[in-house]
PDB file of C-alpha atoms in Angstrom:
ATOM      1  CA  UNK A   1     -29.636  12.089 -12.914  1.00 53.00           C
ATOM      2  CA  UNK A   2     -31.709  14.460 -10.743  1.00 56.00           C
ATOM      3  CA  UNK A   3     -30.821  14.373  -7.003  1.00 63.00           C
ATOM      4  CA  UNK A   4     -33.181  12.581  -4.595  1.00 64.00           C
ATOM      5  CA  UNK A   5     -34.255  16.006  -2.995  1.00 69.00           C
ATOM      6  CA  UNK A   6     -35.091  17.459  -6.396  1.00 63.00           C
ATOM      7  CA  UNK A   7     -37.062  14.259  -7.353  1.00 60.00           C
ATOM      8  CA  UNK A   8     -39.091  14.330  -4.210  1.00 64.00           C
ATOM      9  CA  UNK A   9     -39.862  17.980  -4.611  1.00 66.00           C
ATOM     10  CA  UNK A  10     -41.121  17.400  -8.264  1.00 62.00           C
ATOM     11  CA  UNK A  11     -42.968  14.307  -7.150  1.00 61.00           C
ATOM     12  CA  UNK A  12     -44.910  16.210  -4.552  1.00 66.00           C
ATOM     13  CA  UNK A  13     -45.596  19.035  -6.981  1.00 61.00           C
ATOM     14  CA  UNK A  14     -47.093  16.855  -9.739  1.00 58.00           C
ATOM     15  CA  UNK A  15     -48.785  14.510  -7.409  1.00 60.00           C
ATOM     16  CA  UNK A  16     -51.199  17.436  -6.758  1.00 59.00           C
ATOM     17  CA  UNK A  17     -51.463  18.123 -10.454  1.00 55.00           C
ATOM     18  CA  UNK A  18     -52.429  14.658 -11.474  1.00 55.00           C
ATOM     19  CA  UNK A  19     -55.969  13.257 -11.163  1.00 51.00           C
ATOM     20  CA  UNK A  20     -56.529  11.533  -7.870  1.00 51.00           C
ATOM     21  CA  UNK A  21     -56.938   7.975  -9.383  1.00 46.00           C
ATOM     22  CA  UNK A  22     -53.333   8.451 -10.689  1.00 47.00           C
ATOM     23  CA  UNK A  23     -51.750   9.235  -7.372  1.00 46.00           C
ATOM     24  CA  UNK A  24     -48.795   7.107  -6.424  1.00 46.00           C
ATOM     25  CA  UNK A  25     -47.252   6.499  -3.106  1.00 45.00           C
ATOM     26  CA  UNK A  26     -44.173   8.481  -2.179  1.00 43.00           C
ATOM     27  CA  UNK A  27     -40.929   6.971  -3.221  1.00 42.00           C
ATOM     28  CA  UNK A  28     -38.563   5.504  -0.539  1.00 42.00           C
ATOM     29  CA  UNK A  29     -35.114   4.239  -0.422  1.00 40.00           C
ATOM     30  CA  UNK A  30     -33.657   4.549  -3.939  1.00 40.00           C
ATOM     31  CA  UNK A  31     -36.281   6.291  -6.113  1.00 42.00           C
ATOM     32  CA  UNK A  32     -36.270   6.163  -9.912  1.00 41.00           C
ATOM     33  CA  UNK A  33     -38.151   7.881 -12.494  1.00 42.00           C
ATOM     34  CA  UNK A  34     -38.609   7.092 -16.197  1.00 43.00           C
ATOM     35  CA  UNK A  35     -40.992   7.854 -18.849  1.00 42.00           C
ATOM     36  CA  UNK A  36     -42.279   5.478 -21.433  1.00 44.00           C
ATOM     37  CA  UNK A  37     -45.372   4.928 -23.485  1.00 43.00           C
ATOM     38  CA  UNK A  38     -47.241   2.007 -25.045  1.00 44.00           C
ATOM     39  CA  UNK A  39     -50.819   1.333 -25.871  1.00 43.00           C
ATOM     40  CA  UNK A  40     -52.806  -1.445 -24.175  1.00 44.00           C
ATOM     41  CA  UNK A  41     -55.061  -2.674 -27.013  1.00 44.00           C
ATOM     42  CA  UNK A  42     -57.306  -4.620 -24.742  1.00 43.00           C
ATOM     43  CA  UNK A  43     -58.142  -1.916 -22.176  1.00 42.00           C
ATOM     44  CA  UNK A  44     -57.648   1.089 -24.314  1.00 42.00           C
ATOM     45  CA  UNK A  45     -55.456   2.574 -21.479  1.00 39.00           C
ATOM     46  CA  UNK A  46     -52.005   4.286 -22.165  1.00 41.00           C
ATOM     47  CA  UNK A  47     -49.240   3.328 -19.778  1.00 41.00           C
ATOM     48  CA  UNK A  48     -46.658   6.040 -19.830  1.00 42.00           C
ATOM     49  CA  UNK A  49     -45.588   6.920 -16.300  1.00 46.00           C
ATOM     50  CA  UNK A  50     -43.217   4.666 -14.224  1.00 46.00           C
ATOM     51  CA  UNK A  51     -42.635   6.111 -10.861  1.00 46.00           C
ATOM     52  CA  UNK A  52     -41.818   4.472  -7.519  1.00 47.00           C
ATOM     53  CA  UNK A  53     -39.204   2.547  -5.532  1.00 46.00           C
ATOM     54  CA  UNK A  54     -36.683   0.318  -7.240  1.00 42.00           C
ATOM     55  CA  UNK A  55     -38.470  -3.007  -6.343  1.00 44.00           C
ATOM     56  CA  UNK A  56     -41.449  -1.694  -8.307  1.00 44.00           C
ATOM     57  CA  UNK A  57     -39.388  -0.697 -11.249  1.00 40.00           C
ATOM     58  CA  UNK A  58     -41.703  -2.231 -13.762  1.00 38.00           C
ATOM     59  CA  UNK A  59     -44.929  -1.191 -12.245  1.00 42.00           C
ATOM     60  CA  UNK A  60     -47.120   0.639 -14.848  1.00 43.00           C
ATOM     61  CA  UNK A  61     -49.259   3.490 -13.704  1.00 44.00           C
ATOM     62  CA  UNK A  62     -52.207   3.359 -16.038  1.00 47.00           C
ATOM     63  CA  UNK A  63     -54.587   6.191 -16.747  1.00 47.00           C
ATOM     64  CA  UNK A  64     -57.241   6.781 -19.318  1.00 47.00           C
ATOM     65  CA  UNK A  65     -55.938   8.038 -22.642  1.00 50.00           C
ATOM     66  CA  UNK A  66     -58.027  11.204 -22.283  1.00 47.00           C
ATOM     67  CA  UNK A  67     -55.818  12.659 -19.519  1.00 53.00           C
ATOM     68  CA  UNK A  68     -54.914  16.054 -20.855  1.00 58.00           C
ATOM     69  CA  UNK A  69     -51.902  16.228 -23.140  1.00 66.00           C
ATOM     70  CA  UNK A  70     -50.718  19.341 -21.334  1.00 62.00           C
ATOM     71  CA  UNK A  71     -50.345  17.362 -18.018  1.00 62.00           C
ATOM     72  CA  UNK A  72     -48.419  14.613 -19.775  1.00 63.00           C
ATOM     73  CA  UNK A  73     -46.196  17.103 -21.488  1.00 66.00           C
ATOM     74  CA  UNK A  74     -45.427  18.963 -18.292  1.00 61.00           C
ATOM     75  CA  UNK A  75     -44.606  15.880 -16.360  1.00 61.00           C
ATOM     76  CA  UNK A  76     -42.341  14.677 -19.123  1.00 64.00           C
ATOM     77  CA  UNK A  77     -40.492  18.040 -19.221  1.00 62.00           C
ATOM     78  CA  UNK A  78     -39.941  18.143 -15.413  1.00 58.00           C
ATOM     79  CA  UNK A  79     -38.736  14.498 -15.056  1.00 55.00           C
ATOM     80  CA  UNK A  80     -36.068  15.132 -17.760  1.00 57.00           C
ATOM     81  CA  UNK A  81     -34.838  18.658 -17.014  1.00 55.00           C
ATOM     82  CA  UNK A  82     -32.660  17.866 -14.039  1.00 53.00           C
ATOM     83  CA  UNK A  83     -31.592  20.315 -11.319  1.00 52.00           C
ATOM     84  CA  UNK A  84     -32.272  23.910 -11.751  1.00 54.00           C
ATOM     85  CA  UNK A  85     -29.027  25.632 -13.038  1.00 57.00           C
ATOM     86  CA  UNK A  86     -27.953  29.184 -12.084  1.00 59.00           C
ATOM     87  CA  UNK A  87     -28.426  31.714 -14.942  1.00 59.00           C
ATOM     88  CA  UNK A  88     -25.234  32.339 -16.926  1.00 68.00           C
ATOM     89  CA  UNK A  89     -23.405  35.725 -17.264  1.00 70.00           C
ATOM     90  CA  UNK A  90     -24.880  36.500 -20.632  1.00 74.00           C
ATOM     91  CA  UNK A  91     -28.487  35.954 -19.541  1.00 75.00           C
ATOM     92  CA  UNK A  92     -27.953  38.016 -16.334  1.00 79.00           C
ATOM     93  CA  UNK A  93     -26.325  40.849 -18.344  1.00 79.00           C
ATOM     94  CA  UNK A  94     -29.239  40.849 -20.769  1.00 81.00           C
ATOM     95  CA  UNK A  95     -31.881  40.795 -18.010  1.00 81.00           C
ATOM     96  CA  UNK A  96     -30.009  43.601 -16.253  1.00 81.00           C
ATOM     97  CA  UNK A  97     -29.662  45.772 -19.401  1.00 85.00           C
ATOM     98  CA  UNK A  98     -33.276  45.416 -20.433  1.00 86.00           C
ATOM     99  CA  UNK A  99     -34.563  46.197 -16.885  1.00 85.00           C
ATOM    100  CA  UNK A 100     -32.166  49.231 -16.614  1.00 83.00           C
ATOM    101  CA  UNK A 101     -33.201  50.501 -20.014  1.00 83.00           C
ATOM    102  CA  UNK A 102     -36.869  50.235 -19.117  1.00 83.00           C
ATOM    103  CA  UNK A 103     -36.343  52.083 -15.823  1.00 83.00           C
ATOM    104  CA  UNK A 104     -34.302  54.819 -17.444  1.00 75.00           C
ATOM    105  CA  UNK A 105     -36.848  55.286 -20.280  1.00 74.00           C
ATOM    106  CA  UNK A 106     -39.739  55.481 -17.817  1.00 74.00           C
ATOM    107  CA  UNK A 107     -38.039  58.062 -15.624  1.00 71.00           C
ATOM    108  CA  UNK A 108     -36.963  60.084 -18.618  1.00 66.00           C
ATOM    109  CA  UNK A 109     -40.543  60.348 -19.864  1.00 67.00           C
ATOM    110  CA  UNK A 110     -41.899  61.074 -16.390  1.00 66.00           C
ATOM    111  CA  UNK A 111     -39.447  63.934 -15.611  1.00 63.00           C
ATOM    112  CA  UNK A 112     -39.746  65.410 -19.075  1.00 63.00           C
ATOM    113  CA  UNK A 113     -43.438  64.776 -19.505  1.00 55.00           C
ATOM    114  CA  UNK A 114     -44.275  68.315 -20.651  1.00 60.00           C
ATOM    115  CA  UNK A 115     -41.566  68.287 -23.393  1.00 60.00           C
ATOM    116  CA  UNK A 116     -42.512  64.888 -24.754  1.00 59.00           C
ATOM    117  CA  UNK A 117     -46.223  65.850 -24.444  1.00 56.00           C
ATOM    118  CA  UNK A 118     -45.469  68.710 -26.822  1.00 59.00           C
ATOM    119  CA  UNK A 119     -43.789  66.404 -29.253  1.00 58.00           C
ATOM    120  CA  UNK A 120     -46.754  63.951 -29.244  1.00 60.00           C
ATOM    121  CA  UNK A 121     -49.179  66.813 -29.595  1.00 61.00           C
ATOM    122  CA  UNK A 122     -47.252  68.215 -32.617  1.00 55.00           C
ATOM    123  CA  UNK A 123     -47.129  64.736 -34.201  1.00 58.00           C
ATOM    124  CA  UNK A 124     -50.833  64.182 -33.680  1.00 55.00           C
ATOM    125  CA  UNK A 125     -51.932  67.531 -35.116  1.00 57.00           C
ATOM    126  CA  UNK A 126     -49.811  67.196 -38.158  1.00 56.00           C
ATOM    127  CA  UNK A 127     -50.559  63.591 -38.785  1.00 56.00           C
ATOM    128  CA  UNK A 128     -54.290  63.330 -38.276  1.00 53.00           C
ATOM    129  CA  UNK A 129     -55.846  66.833 -37.991  1.00 50.00           C
ATOM    130  CA  UNK A 130     -53.735  68.659 -40.576  1.00 48.00           C
ATOM    131  CA  UNK A 131     -53.656  71.785 -38.490  1.00 50.00           C
ATOM    132  CA  UNK A 132     -50.723  74.214 -38.197  1.00 49.00           C
ATOM    133  CA  UNK A 133     -49.534  76.644 -35.639  1.00 46.00           C
ATOM    134  CA  UNK A 134     -49.004  79.622 -37.870  1.00 45.00           C
ATOM    135  CA  UNK A 135     -51.961  81.518 -36.711  1.00 46.00           C
ATOM    136  CA  UNK A 136     -51.245  80.603 -32.964  1.00 47.00           C
ATOM    137  CA  UNK A 137     -47.707  81.884 -33.306  1.00 45.00           C
ATOM    138  CA  UNK A 138     -48.811  85.440 -34.280  1.00 47.00           C
ATOM    139  CA  UNK A 139     -51.790  85.603 -32.007  1.00 48.00           C
ATOM    140  CA  UNK A 140     -49.965  87.727 -29.642  1.00 44.00           C
ATOM    141  CA  UNK A 141     -49.431  90.473 -32.208  1.00 45.00           C
ATOM    142  CA  UNK A 142     -53.160  90.285 -33.300  1.00 46.00           C
ATOM    143  CA  UNK A 143     -54.553  90.437 -29.871  1.00 45.00           C
ATOM    144  CA  UNK A 144     -52.191  92.500 -27.816  1.00 44.00           C
ATOM    145  CA  UNK A 145     -50.807  95.108 -30.340  1.00 44.00           C
ATOM    146  CA  UNK A 146     -53.323  97.995 -30.910  1.00 43.00           C
ATOM    147  CA  UNK A 147     -53.540  99.616 -34.315  1.00 40.00           C
ATOM    148  CA  UNK A 148     -53.092 103.184 -35.100  1.00 37.00           C
ATOM    149  CA  UNK A 149     -56.097 105.358 -35.563  1.00 38.00           C
ATOM    150  CA  UNK A 150     -56.820 106.394 -39.219  1.00 40.00           C
ATOM    151  CA  UNK A 151     -54.898 109.533 -40.096  1.00 38.00           C
ATOM    152  CA  UNK A 152     -55.916 111.784 -43.006  1.00 41.00           C
ATOM    153  CA  UNK A 153     -53.270 111.551 -45.680  1.00 41.00           C
ATOM    154  CA  UNK A 154     -52.118 114.656 -47.387  1.00 44.00           C
ATOM    155  CA  UNK A 155     -52.033 113.617 -51.048  1.00 41.00           C
ATOM    156  CA  UNK A 156     -49.515 116.362 -51.769  1.00 43.00           C
ATOM    157  CA  UNK A 157     -46.877 114.502 -49.746  1.00 42.00           C
ATOM    158  CA  UNK A 158     -45.167 111.220 -50.494  1.00 42.00           C
ATOM    159  CA  UNK A 159     -45.956 108.030 -48.610  1.00 39.00           C
ATOM    160  CA  UNK A 160     -42.643 108.317 -46.851  1.00 41.00           C
ATOM    161  CA  UNK A 161     -43.483 111.863 -45.696  1.00 41.00           C
ATOM    162  CA  UNK A 162     -46.858 110.531 -44.390  1.00 40.00           C
ATOM    163  CA  UNK A 163     -45.013 108.400 -41.812  1.00 44.00           C
ATOM    164  CA  UNK A 164     -45.259 105.249 -43.821  1.00 46.00           C
ATOM    165  CA  UNK A 165     -49.073 105.119 -44.103  1.00 47.00           C
ATOM    166  CA  UNK A 166     -50.647 103.838 -47.356  1.00 48.00           C
ATOM    167  CA  UNK A 167     -52.237 106.464 -49.529  1.00 48.00           C
ATOM    168  CA  UNK A 168     -55.701 105.168 -48.611  1.00 48.00           C
ATOM    169  CA  UNK A 169     -55.006 105.913 -44.914  1.00 46.00           C
ATOM    170  CA  UNK A 170     -55.156 102.216 -43.991  1.00 46.00           C
ATOM    171  CA  UNK A 171     -54.101 101.298 -40.468  1.00 50.00           C
ATOM    172  CA  UNK A 172     -50.635  99.899 -39.597  1.00 50.00           C
ATOM    173  CA  UNK A 173     -50.000  97.381 -36.874  1.00 57.00           C
ATOM    174  CA  UNK A 174     -47.825  98.190 -33.993  1.00 65.00           C
ATOM    175  CA  UNK A 175     -45.086  95.761 -33.220  1.00 74.00           C
ATOM    176  CA  UNK A 176     -45.024  94.080 -29.759  1.00 75.00           C
ATOM    177  CA  UNK A 177     -43.550  96.360 -27.041  1.00 82.00           C
ATOM    178  CA  UNK A 178     -41.177  93.614 -25.863  1.00 89.00           C
ATOM    179  CA  UNK A 179     -38.564  91.651 -27.654  1.00 94.00           C
ATOM    180  CA  UNK A 180     -39.939  88.291 -28.914  1.00 95.00           C
ATOM    181  CA  UNK A 181     -39.063  85.394 -31.257  1.00 95.00           C
ATOM    182  CA  UNK A 182     -41.843  83.777 -33.232  1.00 94.00           C
ATOM    183  CA  UNK A 183     -41.468  80.331 -34.923  1.00 94.00           C
ATOM    184  CA  UNK A 184     -44.740  79.730 -36.794  1.00 91.00           C
ATOM    185  CA  UNK A 185     -44.008  76.050 -37.763  1.00 90.00           C
ATOM    186  CA  UNK A 186     -43.927  74.941 -34.114  1.00 88.00           C
ATOM    187  CA  UNK A 187     -46.224  77.487 -32.675  1.00 86.00           C
ATOM    188  CA  UNK A 188     -43.849  79.306 -30.433  1.00 89.00           C
ATOM    189  CA  UNK A 189     -44.026  82.936 -29.479  1.00 93.00           C
ATOM    190  CA  UNK A 190     -41.320  83.562 -26.796  1.00 92.00           C
ATOM    191  CA  UNK A 191     -39.980  86.579 -24.993  1.00 94.00           C
ATOM    192  CA  UNK A 192     -36.221  87.238 -25.520  1.00 96.00           C
ATOM    193  CA  UNK A 193     -34.452  88.050 -22.450  1.00 95.00           C
ATOM    194  CA  UNK A 194     -31.035  89.869 -22.040  1.00 94.00           C
ATOM    195  CA  UNK A 195     -28.329  88.982 -19.596  1.00 93.00           C
ATOM    196  CA  UNK A 196     -25.866  91.416 -18.029  1.00 92.00           C
ATOM    197  CA  UNK A 197     -22.481  90.929 -19.705  1.00 90.00           C
ATOM    198  CA  UNK A 198     -20.411  91.669 -16.645  1.00 91.00           C
ATOM    199  CA  UNK A 199     -19.755  88.063 -15.814  1.00 91.00           C
ATOM    200  CA  UNK A 200     -18.765  87.512 -19.436  1.00 90.00           C
ATOM    201  CA  UNK A 201     -16.277  90.356 -19.414  1.00 90.00           C
ATOM    202  CA  UNK A 202     -14.868  89.153 -16.037  1.00 89.00           C
ATOM    203  CA  UNK A 203     -14.713  85.621 -17.317  1.00 89.00           C
ATOM    204  CA  UNK A 204     -16.735  84.387 -14.386  1.00 90.00           C
ATOM    205  CA  UNK A 205     -18.310  81.467 -16.203  1.00 89.00           C
ATOM    206  CA  UNK A 206     -20.184  80.048 -13.260  1.00 91.00           C
ATOM    207  CA  UNK A 207     -21.894  83.337 -12.611  1.00 92.00           C
ATOM    208  CA  UNK A 208     -22.696  83.709 -16.282  1.00 92.00           C
ATOM    209  CA  UNK A 209     -24.160  80.322 -16.349  1.00 91.00           C
ATOM    210  CA  UNK A 210     -26.444  81.157 -13.364  1.00 91.00           C
ATOM    211  CA  UNK A 211     -27.472  84.468 -14.907  1.00 93.00           C
ATOM    212  CA  UNK A 212     -28.505  82.479 -18.101  1.00 92.00           C
ATOM    213  CA  UNK A 213     -30.398  79.856 -16.330  1.00 90.00           C
ATOM    214  CA  UNK A 214     -32.327  82.469 -14.320  1.00 91.00           C
ATOM    215  CA  UNK A 215     -33.201  84.346 -17.381  1.00 92.00           C
ATOM    216  CA  UNK A 216     -34.399  81.183 -19.086  1.00 91.00           C
ATOM    217  CA  UNK A 217     -37.200  80.958 -16.622  1.00 90.00           C
ATOM    218  CA  UNK A 218     -38.758  84.024 -18.414  1.00 91.00           C
ATOM    219  CA  UNK A 219     -38.124  83.056 -22.053  1.00 92.00           C
ATOM    220  CA  UNK A 220     -35.141  82.448 -24.289  1.00 95.00           C
ATOM    221  CA  UNK A 221     -31.836  84.341 -23.971  1.00 95.00           C
ATOM    222  CA  UNK A 222     -29.668  86.202 -26.312  1.00 95.00           C
ATOM    223  CA  UNK A 223     -26.194  85.215 -25.469  1.00 94.00           C
ATOM    224  CA  UNK A 224     -24.264  88.378 -24.249  1.00 92.00           C
ATOM    225  CA  UNK A 225     -21.633  89.581 -26.585  1.00 90.00           C
ATOM    226  CA  UNK A 226     -23.342  88.400 -29.706  1.00 94.00           C
ATOM    227  CA  UNK A 227     -25.031  90.620 -32.356  1.00 94.00           C
ATOM    228  CA  UNK A 228     -28.395  92.290 -32.036  1.00 94.00           C
ATOM    229  CA  UNK A 229     -31.066  91.587 -34.596  1.00 95.00           C
ATOM    230  CA  UNK A 230     -30.483  93.823 -37.656  1.00 92.00           C
ATOM    231  CA  UNK A 231     -26.811  94.120 -37.083  1.00 92.00           C
ATOM    232  CA  UNK A 232     -24.060  92.276 -39.022  1.00 93.00           C
ATOM    233  CA  UNK A 233     -22.980  89.300 -37.116  1.00 94.00           C
ATOM    234  CA  UNK A 234     -24.462  86.321 -35.301  1.00 96.00           C
ATOM    235  CA  UNK A 235     -27.589  86.735 -33.182  1.00 96.00           C
ATOM    236  CA  UNK A 236     -27.151  83.792 -30.808  1.00 96.00           C
ATOM    237  CA  UNK A 237     -30.306  82.688 -28.928  1.00 96.00           C
ATOM    238  CA  UNK A 238     -30.485  79.681 -26.586  1.00 94.00           C
ATOM    239  CA  UNK A 239     -33.560  78.073 -24.924  1.00 92.00           C
ATOM    240  CA  UNK A 240     -34.719  74.926 -23.003  1.00 89.00           C
ATOM    241  CA  UNK A 241     -35.961  71.821 -24.765  1.00 84.00           C
ATOM    242  CA  UNK A 242     -36.716  70.372 -21.444  1.00 78.00           C
ATOM    243  CA  UNK A 243     -35.864  71.125 -17.744  1.00 74.00           C
ATOM    244  CA  UNK A 244     -36.478  69.919 -14.234  1.00 70.00           C
ATOM    245  CA  UNK A 245     -39.968  69.046 -13.676  1.00 69.00           C
ATOM    246  CA  UNK A 246     -40.059  70.915 -10.269  1.00 72.00           C
ATOM    247  CA  UNK A 247     -38.540  74.022 -11.808  1.00 73.00           C
ATOM    248  CA  UNK A 248     -41.056  76.972 -11.562  1.00 74.00           C
ATOM    249  CA  UNK A 249     -40.199  78.443 -14.996  1.00 75.00           C
ATOM    250  CA  UNK A 250     -42.930  78.722 -17.688  1.00 80.00           C
ATOM    251  CA  UNK A 251     -40.566  78.288 -20.628  1.00 87.00           C
ATOM    252  CA  UNK A 252     -38.858  74.933 -19.846  1.00 85.00           C
ATOM    253  CA  UNK A 253     -39.700  73.264 -23.188  1.00 86.00           C
ATOM    254  CA  UNK A 254     -40.043  76.139 -25.635  1.00 88.00           C
ATOM    255  CA  UNK A 255     -37.584  74.590 -27.997  1.00 91.00           C
ATOM    256  CA  UNK A 256     -38.678  70.947 -27.557  1.00 87.00           C
ATOM    257  CA  UNK A 257     -39.895  70.940 -31.176  1.00 88.00           C
ATOM    258  CA  UNK A 258     -36.936  72.800 -32.674  1.00 91.00           C
ATOM    259  CA  UNK A 259     -35.939  69.585 -34.491  1.00 89.00           C
ATOM    260  CA  UNK A 260     -39.053  69.872 -36.393  1.00 89.00           C
ATOM    261  CA  UNK A 261     -37.708  72.855 -38.387  1.00 93.00           C
ATOM    262  CA  UNK A 262     -36.577  72.241 -41.964  1.00 93.00           C
ATOM    263  CA  UNK A 263     -34.521  74.327 -44.421  1.00 95.00           C
ATOM    264  CA  UNK A 264     -36.569  77.168 -45.780  1.00 94.00           C
ATOM    265  CA  UNK A 265     -38.773  77.584 -42.734  1.00 95.00           C
ATOM    266  CA  UNK A 266     -39.217  81.122 -41.394  1.00 95.00           C
ATOM    267  CA  UNK A 267     -38.435  82.661 -38.097  1.00 96.00           C
ATOM    268  CA  UNK A 268     -39.471  86.152 -37.034  1.00 95.00           C
ATOM    269  CA  UNK A 269     -37.912  88.405 -34.351  1.00 96.00           C
ATOM    270  CA  UNK A 270     -39.392  91.617 -32.889  1.00 95.00           C
ATOM    271  CA  UNK A 271     -36.571  93.546 -31.402  1.00 95.00           C
ATOM    272  CA  UNK A 272     -36.644  97.289 -30.208  1.00 91.00           C
ATOM    273  CA  UNK A 273     -40.114  97.372 -31.940  1.00 88.00           C
ATOM    274  CA  UNK A 274     -38.616  96.402 -35.316  1.00 93.00           C
ATOM    275  CA  UNK A 275     -39.355  93.269 -37.153  1.00 94.00           C
ATOM    276  CA  UNK A 276     -36.674  91.003 -38.684  1.00 96.00           C
ATOM    277  CA  UNK A 277     -37.495  87.922 -40.780  1.00 96.00           C
ATOM    278  CA  UNK A 278     -35.034  84.943 -41.118  1.00 97.00           C
ATOM    279  CA  UNK A 279     -35.002  81.821 -43.287  1.00 97.00           C
ATOM    280  CA  UNK A 280     -33.426  78.589 -41.958  1.00 96.00           C
ATOM    281  CA  UNK A 281     -30.335  77.611 -43.971  1.00 96.00           C
ATOM    282  CA  UNK A 282     -28.569  74.961 -41.844  1.00 95.00           C
ATOM    283  CA  UNK A 283     -29.508  72.481 -39.165  1.00 95.00           C
ATOM    284  CA  UNK A 284     -26.851  70.288 -37.235  1.00 94.00           C
ATOM    285  CA  UNK A 285     -26.175  68.515 -34.067  1.00 93.00           C
ATOM    286  CA  UNK A 286     -22.886  69.334 -32.306  1.00 93.00           C
ATOM    287  CA  UNK A 287     -20.970  68.531 -29.138  1.00 91.00           C
ATOM    288  CA  UNK A 288     -21.267  70.920 -26.093  1.00 88.00           C
ATOM    289  CA  UNK A 289     -17.499  71.607 -26.668  1.00 87.00           C
ATOM    290  CA  UNK A 290     -18.048  72.973 -30.171  1.00 89.00           C
ATOM    291  CA  UNK A 291     -18.200  76.638 -29.239  1.00 86.00           C
ATOM    292  CA  UNK A 292     -17.590  77.884 -32.802  1.00 88.00           C
ATOM    293  CA  UNK A 293     -21.408  78.247 -33.203  1.00 90.00           C
ATOM    294  CA  UNK A 294     -20.891  81.459 -31.181  1.00 89.00           C
ATOM    295  CA  UNK A 295     -18.491  83.047 -33.557  1.00 89.00           C
ATOM    296  CA  UNK A 296     -19.558  86.187 -35.275  1.00 89.00           C
ATOM    297  CA  UNK A 297     -19.959  86.443 -39.054  1.00 88.00           C
ATOM    298  CA  UNK A 298     -19.993  89.129 -41.608  1.00 90.00           C
ATOM    299  CA  UNK A 299     -23.618  88.511 -42.657  1.00 92.00           C
ATOM    300  CA  UNK A 300     -26.767  88.932 -40.669  1.00 94.00           C
ATOM    301  CA  UNK A 301     -27.324  85.576 -39.060  1.00 95.00           C
ATOM    302  CA  UNK A 302     -29.461  84.007 -36.440  1.00 96.00           C
ATOM    303  CA  UNK A 303     -28.461  81.003 -34.517  1.00 96.00           C
ATOM    304  CA  UNK A 304     -30.802  79.105 -32.172  1.00 96.00           C
ATOM    305  CA  UNK A 305     -29.380  76.386 -29.814  1.00 93.00           C
ATOM    306  CA  UNK A 306     -30.981  73.804 -27.429  1.00 92.00           C
ATOM    307  CA  UNK A 307     -30.054  70.501 -25.732  1.00 89.00           C
ATOM    308  CA  UNK A 308     -30.711  67.158 -27.574  1.00 87.00           C
ATOM    309  CA  UNK A 309     -32.090  64.592 -27.234  1.00 85.00           C
ATOM    310  CA  UNK A 310     -34.875  65.908 -25.166  1.00 82.00           C
ATOM    311  CA  UNK A 311     -34.238  65.549 -21.373  1.00 78.00           C
ATOM    312  CA  UNK A 312     -30.462  65.197 -21.785  1.00 80.00           C
ATOM    313  CA  UNK A 313     -27.450  67.478 -22.380  1.00 81.00           C
ATOM    314  CA  UNK A 314     -25.543  65.069 -24.494  1.00 86.00           C
ATOM    315  CA  UNK A 315     -25.456  67.230 -27.615  1.00 90.00           C
ATOM    316  CA  UNK A 316     -26.794  70.528 -28.916  1.00 92.00           C
ATOM    317  CA  UNK A 317     -29.145  71.062 -31.698  1.00 93.00           C
ATOM    318  CA  UNK A 318     -28.209  74.160 -33.734  1.00 95.00           C
ATOM    319  CA  UNK A 319     -30.466  75.918 -36.290  1.00 96.00           C
ATOM    320  CA  UNK A 320     -28.810  78.712 -38.439  1.00 96.00           C
ATOM    321  CA  UNK A 321     -30.889  81.175 -40.259  1.00 96.00           C
ATOM    322  CA  UNK A 322     -30.124  84.146 -42.573  1.00 96.00           C
ATOM    323  CA  UNK A 323     -31.869  87.457 -42.372  1.00 96.00           C
ATOM    324  CA  UNK A 324     -34.237  88.378 -45.181  1.00 94.00           C
ATOM    325  CA  UNK A 325     -33.550  91.877 -46.465  1.00 86.00           C
ATOM    326  CA  UNK A 326     -36.613  94.009 -47.035  1.00 74.00           C
TER     327      UNK A 326
END
């Protein structure tokens, strides 16, 4: 049975909700509340609410049958629900978990807006517009690399002797003057930066990490001690999928779409003004502790690595490609 204090509280609340002609005097002494219903065939009134002091226990408060059903239903619910009970452990836990998850997800998106914006943009273009990034990826070569002037070809010499020009004297493009990696599928054309291997040799890991983070502000980084493009071994390149919103670097999310690569996709590296093409052969997610991805190999291999999921450093996404021999 609800306590007197609770009953009085509910009485005052629903006294305001009822039509004025249904108002009842405040209960006194020992209040009681009950709910019943019967139809008065003569008057057409429905008598359903018994509310008042004990001496008027059987007083019927009549009201027209057209009183809204919602009011009758709400009064019935309140009169029978008893005292409010504190929420249980499970409901509190669920509420806390849902709220915390929503806050975390919101902050994750806000602080990694640029990276997630790239993901959404990529999805939109490939889902609705059907466009690709292939031309954009090589725009740097087309617009910044000049071409050689036509040179008369001595037909008495071979093509090799003519400096690699075609017999018709056609122009040859000059490769970019800086080292770059191009991934046409995700529209990335990124400078490759080198890091002084001194801290690696001296095993000063904190210093090495600082050097890498500083270089990542200007592009992606070829890890010191790994092979160079064109050599036998593992060319290991790392880049950001996302980074601090307030960081001044321009390349904070260059690998945000790396997960979109598939087996058979191509990657091109320009290094020391030479071009090297690679084909993706393997994609996997590893723990940060799995350093075997840095190991050198006997073949000509390229390994790209970035953090995943976007905005976290929980795991590493690794893309392994093999060089295509010309």
